[in-house]
mmCIF file of C-alpha atoms in Angstrom:
data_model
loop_
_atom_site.group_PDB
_atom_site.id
_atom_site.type_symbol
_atom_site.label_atom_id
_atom_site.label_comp_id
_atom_site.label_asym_id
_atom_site.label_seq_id
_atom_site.Cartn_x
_atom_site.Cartn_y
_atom_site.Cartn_z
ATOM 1 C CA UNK X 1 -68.931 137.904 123.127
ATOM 2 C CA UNK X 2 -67.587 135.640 125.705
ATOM 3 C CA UNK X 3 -64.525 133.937 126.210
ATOM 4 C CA UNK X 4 -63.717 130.546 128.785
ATOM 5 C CA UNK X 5 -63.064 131.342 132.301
ATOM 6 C CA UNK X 6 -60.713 129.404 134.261
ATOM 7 C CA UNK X 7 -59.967 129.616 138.174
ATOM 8 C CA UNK X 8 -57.074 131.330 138.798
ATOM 9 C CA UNK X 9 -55.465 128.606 141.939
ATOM 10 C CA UNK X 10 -57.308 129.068 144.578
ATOM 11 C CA UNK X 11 -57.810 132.719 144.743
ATOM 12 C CA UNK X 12 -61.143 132.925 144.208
ATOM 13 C CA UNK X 13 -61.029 134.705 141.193
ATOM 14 C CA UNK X 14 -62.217 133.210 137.564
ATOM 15 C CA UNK X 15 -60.131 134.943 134.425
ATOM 16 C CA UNK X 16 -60.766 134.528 130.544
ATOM 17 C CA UNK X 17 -57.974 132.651 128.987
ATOM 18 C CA UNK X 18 -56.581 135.256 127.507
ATOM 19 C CA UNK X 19 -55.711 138.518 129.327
ATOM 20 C CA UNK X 20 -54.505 142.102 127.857
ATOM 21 C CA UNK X 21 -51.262 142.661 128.552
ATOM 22 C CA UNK X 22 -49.958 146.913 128.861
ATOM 23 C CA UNK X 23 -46.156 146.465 128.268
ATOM 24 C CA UNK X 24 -46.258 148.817 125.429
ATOM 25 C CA UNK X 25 -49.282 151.157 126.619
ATOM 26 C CA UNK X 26 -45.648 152.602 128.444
ATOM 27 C CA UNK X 27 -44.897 154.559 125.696
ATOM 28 C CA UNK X 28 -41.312 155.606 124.947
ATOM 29 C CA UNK X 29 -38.673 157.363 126.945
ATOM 30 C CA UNK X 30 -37.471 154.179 128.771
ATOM 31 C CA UNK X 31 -35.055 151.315 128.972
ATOM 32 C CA UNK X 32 -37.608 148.792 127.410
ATOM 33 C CA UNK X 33 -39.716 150.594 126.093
ATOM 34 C CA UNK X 34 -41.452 149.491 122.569
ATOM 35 C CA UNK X 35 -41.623 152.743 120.748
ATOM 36 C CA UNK X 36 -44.213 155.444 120.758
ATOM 37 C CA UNK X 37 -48.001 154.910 121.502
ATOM 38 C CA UNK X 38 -51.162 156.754 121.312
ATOM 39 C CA UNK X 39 -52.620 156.599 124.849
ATOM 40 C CA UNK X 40 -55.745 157.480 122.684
ATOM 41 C CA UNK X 41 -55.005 153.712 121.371
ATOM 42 C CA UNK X 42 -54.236 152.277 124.295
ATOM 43 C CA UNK X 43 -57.891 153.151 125.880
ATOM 44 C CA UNK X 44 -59.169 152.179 122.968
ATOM 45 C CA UNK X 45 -57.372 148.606 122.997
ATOM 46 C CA UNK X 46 -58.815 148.042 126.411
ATOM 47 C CA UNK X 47 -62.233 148.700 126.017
ATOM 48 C CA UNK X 48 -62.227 146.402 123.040
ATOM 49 C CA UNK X 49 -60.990 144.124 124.989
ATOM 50 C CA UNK X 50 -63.337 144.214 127.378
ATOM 51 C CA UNK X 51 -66.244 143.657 124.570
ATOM 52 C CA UNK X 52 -64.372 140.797 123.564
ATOM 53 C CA UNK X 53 -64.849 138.922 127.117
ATOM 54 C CA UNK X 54 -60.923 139.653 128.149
ATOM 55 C CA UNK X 55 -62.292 140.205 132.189
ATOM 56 C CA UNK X 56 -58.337 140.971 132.984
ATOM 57 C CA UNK X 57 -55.496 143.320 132.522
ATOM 58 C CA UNK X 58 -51.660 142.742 133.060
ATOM 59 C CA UNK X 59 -49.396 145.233 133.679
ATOM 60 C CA UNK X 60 -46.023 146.627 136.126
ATOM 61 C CA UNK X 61 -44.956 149.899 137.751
ATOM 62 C CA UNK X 62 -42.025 149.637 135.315
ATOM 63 C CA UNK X 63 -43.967 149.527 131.787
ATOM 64 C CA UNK X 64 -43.085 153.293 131.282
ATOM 65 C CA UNK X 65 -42.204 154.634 134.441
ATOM 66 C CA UNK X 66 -45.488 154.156 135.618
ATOM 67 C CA UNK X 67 -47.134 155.697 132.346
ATOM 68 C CA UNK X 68 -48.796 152.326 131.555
ATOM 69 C CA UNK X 69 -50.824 151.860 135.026
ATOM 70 C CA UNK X 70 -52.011 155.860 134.573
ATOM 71 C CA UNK X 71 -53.332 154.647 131.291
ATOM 72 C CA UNK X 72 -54.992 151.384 132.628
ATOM 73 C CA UNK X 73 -56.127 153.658 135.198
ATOM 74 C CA UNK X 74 -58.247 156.046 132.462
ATOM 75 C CA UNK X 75 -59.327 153.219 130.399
ATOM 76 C CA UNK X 76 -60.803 151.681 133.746
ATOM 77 C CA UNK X 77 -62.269 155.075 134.925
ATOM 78 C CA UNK X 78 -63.963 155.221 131.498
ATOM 79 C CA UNK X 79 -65.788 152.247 132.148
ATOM 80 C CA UNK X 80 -68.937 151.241 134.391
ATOM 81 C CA UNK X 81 -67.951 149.262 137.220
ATOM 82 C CA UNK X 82 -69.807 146.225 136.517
ATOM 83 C CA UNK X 83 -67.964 146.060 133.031
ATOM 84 C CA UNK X 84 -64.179 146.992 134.984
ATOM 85 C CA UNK X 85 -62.115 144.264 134.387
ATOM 86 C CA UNK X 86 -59.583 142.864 137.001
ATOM 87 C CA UNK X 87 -56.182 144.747 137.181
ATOM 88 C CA UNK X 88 -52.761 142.748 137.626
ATOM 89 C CA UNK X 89 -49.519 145.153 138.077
ATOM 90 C CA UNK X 90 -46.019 143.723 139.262
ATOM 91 C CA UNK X 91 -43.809 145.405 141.822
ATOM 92 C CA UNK X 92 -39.785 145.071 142.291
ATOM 93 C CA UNK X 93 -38.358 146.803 139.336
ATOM 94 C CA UNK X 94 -37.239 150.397 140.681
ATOM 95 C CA UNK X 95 -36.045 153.093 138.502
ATOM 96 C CA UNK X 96 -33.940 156.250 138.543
ATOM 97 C CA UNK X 97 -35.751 159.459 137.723
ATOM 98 C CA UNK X 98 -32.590 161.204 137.121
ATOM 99 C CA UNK X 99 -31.838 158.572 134.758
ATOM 100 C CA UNK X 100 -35.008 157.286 133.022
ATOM 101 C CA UNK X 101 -32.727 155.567 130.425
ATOM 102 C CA UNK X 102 -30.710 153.655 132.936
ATOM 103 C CA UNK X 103 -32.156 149.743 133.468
ATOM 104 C CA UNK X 104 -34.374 149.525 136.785
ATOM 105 C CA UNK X 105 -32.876 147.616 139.748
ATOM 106 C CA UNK X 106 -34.334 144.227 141.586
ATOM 107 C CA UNK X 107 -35.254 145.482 144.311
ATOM 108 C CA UNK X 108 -37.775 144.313 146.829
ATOM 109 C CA UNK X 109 -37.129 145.644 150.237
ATOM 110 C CA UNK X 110 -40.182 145.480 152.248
ATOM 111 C CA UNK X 111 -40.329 149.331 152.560
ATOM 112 C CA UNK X 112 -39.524 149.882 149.154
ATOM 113 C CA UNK X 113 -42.578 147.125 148.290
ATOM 114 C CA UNK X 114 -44.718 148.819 150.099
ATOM 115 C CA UNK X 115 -43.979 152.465 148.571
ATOM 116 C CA UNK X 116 -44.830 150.960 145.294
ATOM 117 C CA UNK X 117 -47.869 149.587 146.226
ATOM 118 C CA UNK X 118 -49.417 152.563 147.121
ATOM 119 C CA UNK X 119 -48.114 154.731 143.841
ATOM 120 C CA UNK X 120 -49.495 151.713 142.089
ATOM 121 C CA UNK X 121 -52.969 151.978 143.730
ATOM 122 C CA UNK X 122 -53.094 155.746 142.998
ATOM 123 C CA UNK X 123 -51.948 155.258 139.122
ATOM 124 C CA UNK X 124 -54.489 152.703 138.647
ATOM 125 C CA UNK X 125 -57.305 154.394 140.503
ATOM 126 C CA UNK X 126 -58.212 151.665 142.432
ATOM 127 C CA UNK X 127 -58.953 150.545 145.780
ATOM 128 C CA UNK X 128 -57.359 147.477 146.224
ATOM 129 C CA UNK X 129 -55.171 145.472 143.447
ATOM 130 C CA UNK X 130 -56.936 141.911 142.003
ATOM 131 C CA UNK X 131 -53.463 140.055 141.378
ATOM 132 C CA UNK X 132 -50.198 142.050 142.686
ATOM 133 C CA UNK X 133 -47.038 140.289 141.667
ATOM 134 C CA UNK X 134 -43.519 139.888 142.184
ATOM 135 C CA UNK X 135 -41.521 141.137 138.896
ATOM 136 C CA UNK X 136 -38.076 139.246 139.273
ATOM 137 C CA UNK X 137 -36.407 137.336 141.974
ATOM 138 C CA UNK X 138 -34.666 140.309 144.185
ATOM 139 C CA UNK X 139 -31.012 140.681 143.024
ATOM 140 C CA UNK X 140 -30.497 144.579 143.768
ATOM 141 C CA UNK X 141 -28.571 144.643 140.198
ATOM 142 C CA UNK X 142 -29.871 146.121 137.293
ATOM 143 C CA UNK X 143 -32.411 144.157 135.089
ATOM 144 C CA UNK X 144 -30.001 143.735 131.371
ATOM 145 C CA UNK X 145 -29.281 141.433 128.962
ATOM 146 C CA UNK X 146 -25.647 142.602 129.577
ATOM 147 C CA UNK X 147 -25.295 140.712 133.008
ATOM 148 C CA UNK X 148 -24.572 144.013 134.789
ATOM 149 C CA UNK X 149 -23.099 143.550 138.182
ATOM 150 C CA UNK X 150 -24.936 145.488 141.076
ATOM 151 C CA UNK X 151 -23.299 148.444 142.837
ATOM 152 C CA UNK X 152 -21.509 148.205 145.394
ATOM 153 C CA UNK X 153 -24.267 149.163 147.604
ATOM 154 C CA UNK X 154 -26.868 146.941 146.747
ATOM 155 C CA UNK X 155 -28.026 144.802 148.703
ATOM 156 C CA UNK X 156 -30.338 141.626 147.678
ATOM 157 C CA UNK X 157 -33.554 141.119 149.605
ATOM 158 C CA UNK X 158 -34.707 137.493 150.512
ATOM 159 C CA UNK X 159 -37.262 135.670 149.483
ATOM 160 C CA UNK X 160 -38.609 134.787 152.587
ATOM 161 C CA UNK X 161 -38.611 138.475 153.522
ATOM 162 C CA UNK X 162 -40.096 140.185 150.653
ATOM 163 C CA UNK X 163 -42.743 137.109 150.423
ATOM 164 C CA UNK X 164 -43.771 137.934 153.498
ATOM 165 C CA UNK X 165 -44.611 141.223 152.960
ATOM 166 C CA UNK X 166 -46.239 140.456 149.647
ATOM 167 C CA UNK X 167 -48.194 138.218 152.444
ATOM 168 C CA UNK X 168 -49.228 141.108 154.771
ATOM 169 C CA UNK X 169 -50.414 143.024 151.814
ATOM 170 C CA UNK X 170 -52.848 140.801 150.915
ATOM 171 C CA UNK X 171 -54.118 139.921 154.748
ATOM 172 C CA UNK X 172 -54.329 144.132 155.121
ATOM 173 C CA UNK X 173 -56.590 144.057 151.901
ATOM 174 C CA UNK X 174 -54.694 146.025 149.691
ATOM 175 C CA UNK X 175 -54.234 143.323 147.265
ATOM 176 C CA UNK X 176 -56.679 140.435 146.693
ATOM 177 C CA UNK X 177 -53.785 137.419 145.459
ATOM 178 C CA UNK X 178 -50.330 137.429 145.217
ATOM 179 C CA UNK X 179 -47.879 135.777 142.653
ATOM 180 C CA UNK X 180 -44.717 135.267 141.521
ATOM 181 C CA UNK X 181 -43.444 136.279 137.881
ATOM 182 C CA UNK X 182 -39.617 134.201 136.974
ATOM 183 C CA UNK X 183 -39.310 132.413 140.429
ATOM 184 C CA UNK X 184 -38.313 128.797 139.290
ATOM 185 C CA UNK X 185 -39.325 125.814 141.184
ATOM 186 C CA UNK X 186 -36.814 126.286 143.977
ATOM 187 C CA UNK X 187 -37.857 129.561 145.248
ATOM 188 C CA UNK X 188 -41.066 128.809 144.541
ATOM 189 C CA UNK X 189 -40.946 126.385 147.192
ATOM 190 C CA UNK X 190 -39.548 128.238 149.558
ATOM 191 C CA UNK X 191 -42.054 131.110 148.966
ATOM 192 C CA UNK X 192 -44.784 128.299 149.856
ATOM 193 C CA UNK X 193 -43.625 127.792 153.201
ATOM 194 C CA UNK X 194 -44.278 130.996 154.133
ATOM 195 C CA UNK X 195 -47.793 131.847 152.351
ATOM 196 C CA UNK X 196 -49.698 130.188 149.664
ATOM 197 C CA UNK X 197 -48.645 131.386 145.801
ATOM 198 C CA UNK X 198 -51.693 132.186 144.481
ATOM 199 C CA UNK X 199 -50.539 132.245 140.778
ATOM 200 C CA UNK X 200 -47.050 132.237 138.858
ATOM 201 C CA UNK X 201 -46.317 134.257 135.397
ATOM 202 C CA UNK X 202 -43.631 132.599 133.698
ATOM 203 C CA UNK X 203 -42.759 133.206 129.877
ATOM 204 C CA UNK X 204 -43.889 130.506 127.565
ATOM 205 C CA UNK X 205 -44.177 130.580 123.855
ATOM 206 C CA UNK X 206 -43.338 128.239 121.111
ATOM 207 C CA UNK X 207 -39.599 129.923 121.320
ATOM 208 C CA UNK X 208 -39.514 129.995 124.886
ATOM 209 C CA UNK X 209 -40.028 127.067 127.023
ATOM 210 C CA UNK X 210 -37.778 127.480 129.672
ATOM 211 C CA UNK X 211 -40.378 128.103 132.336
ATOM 212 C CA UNK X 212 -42.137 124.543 132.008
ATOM 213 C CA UNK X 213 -40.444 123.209 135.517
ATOM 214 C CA UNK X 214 -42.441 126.315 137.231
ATOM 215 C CA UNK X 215 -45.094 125.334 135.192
ATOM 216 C CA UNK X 216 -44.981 122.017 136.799
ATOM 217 C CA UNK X 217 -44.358 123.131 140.081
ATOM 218 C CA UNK X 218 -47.870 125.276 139.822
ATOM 219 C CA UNK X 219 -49.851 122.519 138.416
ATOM 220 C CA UNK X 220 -48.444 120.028 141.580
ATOM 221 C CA UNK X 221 -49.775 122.975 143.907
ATOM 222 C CA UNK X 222 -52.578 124.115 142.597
ATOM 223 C CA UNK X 223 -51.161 127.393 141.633
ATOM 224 C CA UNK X 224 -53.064 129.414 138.675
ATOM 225 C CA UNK X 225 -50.623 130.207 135.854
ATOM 226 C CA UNK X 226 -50.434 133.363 133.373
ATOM 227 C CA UNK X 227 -48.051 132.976 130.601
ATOM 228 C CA UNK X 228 -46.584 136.147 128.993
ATOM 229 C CA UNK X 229 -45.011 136.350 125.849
ATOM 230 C CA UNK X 230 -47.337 133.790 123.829
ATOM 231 C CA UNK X 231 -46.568 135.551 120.943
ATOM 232 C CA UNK X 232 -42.895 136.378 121.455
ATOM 233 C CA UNK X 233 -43.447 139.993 121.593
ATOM 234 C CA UNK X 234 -45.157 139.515 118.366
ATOM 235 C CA UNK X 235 -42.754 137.717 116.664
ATOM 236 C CA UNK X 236 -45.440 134.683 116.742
ATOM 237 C CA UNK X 237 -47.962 136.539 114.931
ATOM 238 C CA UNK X 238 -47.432 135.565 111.118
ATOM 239 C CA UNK X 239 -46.716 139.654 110.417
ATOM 240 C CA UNK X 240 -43.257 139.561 111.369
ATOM 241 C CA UNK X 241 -40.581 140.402 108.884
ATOM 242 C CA UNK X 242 -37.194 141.701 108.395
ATOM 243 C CA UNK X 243 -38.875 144.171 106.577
ATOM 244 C CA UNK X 244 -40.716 144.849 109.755
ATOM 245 C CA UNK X 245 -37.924 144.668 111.974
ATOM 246 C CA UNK X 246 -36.201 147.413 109.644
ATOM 247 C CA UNK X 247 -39.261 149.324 110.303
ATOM 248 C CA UNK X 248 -39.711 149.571 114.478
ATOM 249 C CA UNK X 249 -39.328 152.631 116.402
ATOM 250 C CA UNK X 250 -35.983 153.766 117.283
ATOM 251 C CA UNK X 251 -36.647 153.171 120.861
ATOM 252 C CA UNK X 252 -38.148 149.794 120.222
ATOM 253 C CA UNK X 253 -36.181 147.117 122.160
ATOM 254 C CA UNK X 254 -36.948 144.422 119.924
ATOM 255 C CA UNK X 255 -34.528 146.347 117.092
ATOM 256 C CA UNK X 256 -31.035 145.492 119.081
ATOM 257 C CA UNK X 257 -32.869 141.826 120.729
ATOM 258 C CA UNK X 258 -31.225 138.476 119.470
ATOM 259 C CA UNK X 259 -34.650 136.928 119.082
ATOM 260 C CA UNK X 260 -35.193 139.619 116.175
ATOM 261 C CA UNK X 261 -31.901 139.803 114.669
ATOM 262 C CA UNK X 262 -29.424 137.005 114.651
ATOM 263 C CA UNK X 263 -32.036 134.796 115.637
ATOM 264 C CA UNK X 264 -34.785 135.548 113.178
ATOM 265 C CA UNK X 265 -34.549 133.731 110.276
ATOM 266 C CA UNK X 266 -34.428 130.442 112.343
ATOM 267 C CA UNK X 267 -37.428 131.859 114.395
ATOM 268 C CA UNK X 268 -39.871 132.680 111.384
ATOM 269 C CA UNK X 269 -39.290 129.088 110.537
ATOM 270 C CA UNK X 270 -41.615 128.356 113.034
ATOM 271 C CA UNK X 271 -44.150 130.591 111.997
ATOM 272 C CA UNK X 272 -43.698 129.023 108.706
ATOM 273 C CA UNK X 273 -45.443 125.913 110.847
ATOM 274 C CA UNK X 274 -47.896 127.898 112.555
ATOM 275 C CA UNK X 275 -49.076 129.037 109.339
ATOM 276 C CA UNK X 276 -49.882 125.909 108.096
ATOM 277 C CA UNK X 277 -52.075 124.839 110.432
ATOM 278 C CA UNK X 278 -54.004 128.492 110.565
ATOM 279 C CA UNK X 279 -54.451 127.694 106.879
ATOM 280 C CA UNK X 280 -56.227 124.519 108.245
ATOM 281 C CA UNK X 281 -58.524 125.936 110.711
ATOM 282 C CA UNK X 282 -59.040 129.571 109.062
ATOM 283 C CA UNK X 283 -57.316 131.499 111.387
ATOM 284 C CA UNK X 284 -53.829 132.757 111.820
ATOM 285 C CA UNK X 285 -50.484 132.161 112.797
ATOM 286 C CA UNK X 286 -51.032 134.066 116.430
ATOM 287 C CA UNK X 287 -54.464 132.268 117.039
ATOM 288 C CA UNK X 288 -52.502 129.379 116.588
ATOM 289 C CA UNK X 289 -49.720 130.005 118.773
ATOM 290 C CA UNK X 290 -51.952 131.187 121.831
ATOM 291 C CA UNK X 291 -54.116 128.091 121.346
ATOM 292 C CA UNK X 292 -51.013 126.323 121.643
ATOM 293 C CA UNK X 293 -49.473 127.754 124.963
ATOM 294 C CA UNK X 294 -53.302 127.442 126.171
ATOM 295 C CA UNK X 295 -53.022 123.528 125.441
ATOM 296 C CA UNK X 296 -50.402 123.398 127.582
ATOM 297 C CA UNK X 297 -51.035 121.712 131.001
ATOM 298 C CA UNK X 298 -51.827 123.928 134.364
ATOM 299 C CA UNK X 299 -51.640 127.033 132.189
ATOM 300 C CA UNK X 300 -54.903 128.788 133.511
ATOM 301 C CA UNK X 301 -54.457 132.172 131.027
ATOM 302 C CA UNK X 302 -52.095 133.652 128.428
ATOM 303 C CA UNK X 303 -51.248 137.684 128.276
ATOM 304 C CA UNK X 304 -51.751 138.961 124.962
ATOM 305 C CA UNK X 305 -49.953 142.062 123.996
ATOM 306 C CA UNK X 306 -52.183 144.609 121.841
ATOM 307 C CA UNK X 307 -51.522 148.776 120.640
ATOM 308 C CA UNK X 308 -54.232 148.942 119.185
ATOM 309 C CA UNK X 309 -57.903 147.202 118.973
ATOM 310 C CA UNK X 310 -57.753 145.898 115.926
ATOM 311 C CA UNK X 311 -54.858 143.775 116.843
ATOM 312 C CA UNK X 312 -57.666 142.052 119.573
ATOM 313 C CA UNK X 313 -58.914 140.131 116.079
ATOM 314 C CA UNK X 314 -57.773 136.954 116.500
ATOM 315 C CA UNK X 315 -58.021 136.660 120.372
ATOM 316 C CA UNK X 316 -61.638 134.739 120.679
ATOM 317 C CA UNK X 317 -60.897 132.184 117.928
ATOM 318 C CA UNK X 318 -57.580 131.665 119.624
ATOM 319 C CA UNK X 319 -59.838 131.224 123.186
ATOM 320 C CA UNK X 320 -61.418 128.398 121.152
ATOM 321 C CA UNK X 321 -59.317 126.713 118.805
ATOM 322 C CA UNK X 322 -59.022 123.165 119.683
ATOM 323 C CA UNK X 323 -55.906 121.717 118.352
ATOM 324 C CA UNK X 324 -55.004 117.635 117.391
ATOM 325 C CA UNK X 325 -52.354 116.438 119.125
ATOM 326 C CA UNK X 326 -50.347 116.069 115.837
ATOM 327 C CA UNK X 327 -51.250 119.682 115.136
ATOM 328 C CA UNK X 328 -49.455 120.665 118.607
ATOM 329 C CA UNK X 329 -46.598 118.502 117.613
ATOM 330 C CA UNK X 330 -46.389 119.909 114.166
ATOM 331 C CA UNK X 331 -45.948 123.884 115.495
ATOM 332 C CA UNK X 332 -43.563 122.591 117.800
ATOM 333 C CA UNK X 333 -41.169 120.868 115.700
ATOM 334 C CA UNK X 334 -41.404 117.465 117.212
#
């Protein structure tokens, strides 16, 4: 099977539209963790993938404590090289190993950077890493939907800094591109002026279209763009109930997230659209609502969240599914 390729900027390298994305392959025992997973499954998800014609895999240092790029690591190892897909991971989220619970800090000091860089090489069992990105603007505070304020200690690296050592990982070949994951337009620009951005990963679903200025900003600059969340942690998917909800994991951060709760009934309205026109083509509610963030101008590739391989189903219709412009309009409430 085969899905489209699109070029990624101007790195050089060509991805399928829609990319695997290792979030939950973390397992629990963490801040953000989704709940429990069978690394068995998680192997098993990517080489599906790989069948399917996904030729790329997103993940971070932080999914898990590391736990998820071990797991990419074994699924890769598994494979033959000529069928390896390429391997994005995300630096600048630092936890406490005392205090696994605790929410990881922004921080991207240059020596810090590079520390993770080479634990992420050695998790993932690679030489050098195909897209290594930038997880969140450097604030030295704890990543929460609290607001927490930093410690007293911490000390917020700038962007012209930490760019520039994203910069002189990729001219030392340890890294092949570099991006930027929730940089808006402003610091993407400044980011520029010191070294090209070879892609962006903002969040973009039907519930979540904040990002589209840095969306902009990458399509004015020839920047390749990855969205995550197409699905809304699979609230998107047409399999989403309060029923469901009821029934996550403990540890599943979706249980306690507004999106889920206070927000849901409003949410699964739309899903109540995207269902109508998956009735149309055949398909479902998720196909639809990847096809629609794929629709979307400058977006080279969406990340795709799967546990298991069955949940890969839908992914090469959605590669494909051409939809009307009154369809788009339709799903998004306009």
């Amino acid at each position: 099977m085969t899905l489209p390729l699109r070029p990624l900027g101007t790195s050089g390298i060509d991805i399928s539209v829609i990319g695997l994305g290792a979030w939950s392959f973390g397992g629990d025992g963490w801040r953000f963790s989704w709940g429990t997973q069978d690394d068995a499954h998680s192997v098993a998800t990517v080489h599906r993938a790989v069948e399917l014609g996904v030729n790329w895999i997103d993940t971070a240092a932080v999914y898990g404590l590391g736990h998820s790029e071990e797991v990419v690591g074994k699924a890769l190892a598994a494979l033959p090289e000529a069928d390896r897909p390429y391997v994005f991971t995300k630096a600048g989220l630092v936890w406490d190993p005392a205090d696994p619970a605790a929410a990881p800090r922004r921080i991207m000091r240059p020596d810090s950077v590079r520390r993770e860089v080479e634990d992420s090489l050695r998790r993932l069992g690679v030489d050098v890493i195909d897209l290594y990105q930038v997880h969140w603007p450097d604030t030295g505070a704890a990543l929460n939907w609290d607001g927490t304020e930093p410690p007293e200690d911490a000390r917020a690296t700038e962007l012209e800094e930490y760019w520039q050592v994203m910069a002189d990982l990729k001219a030392e070949g340890k890294v092949r591109a570099i991006g930027l994951s929730n940089h808006g337009p402003e610091l993407l620009e400044r980011a520029r002026r010191i070294a090209p951005v070879d892609a962006v990963q903002p969040p973009l679903s039907l519930l979540n279209r904040s990002a589209e200025p840095e969306i902009d900003w990458a399509a004015a600059h020839g920047t390749g763009v990855i969205a995550y969340q197409p699905l809304h942690s699979g609230l998107l998917t047409g399999a989403f109930t309060r029923q469901r909800l009821e029934e996550l994991d403990p540890s599943d951060w979706r249980r306690t997230h507004p999106d889920f709760t206070t927000d849901l009934d409003a949410n699964l309205r739309t899903v109540d659209r995207l269902s109508t026109v998956a009735r149309e083509h055949g398909t479902t509610a998720g196909a639809v609502a990847i096809a629609w963030v794929l629709a979307r101008r400058g977006v080279t590739g969406a990340i795709a969240g799967a546990r298991r391989p069955d949940q890969t189903a839908d992914w090469e219709r959605a590669a494909h599914l051409q939809l009307s412009g009154d369809e788009l309009e339709f799903v998004a409430g306009e």
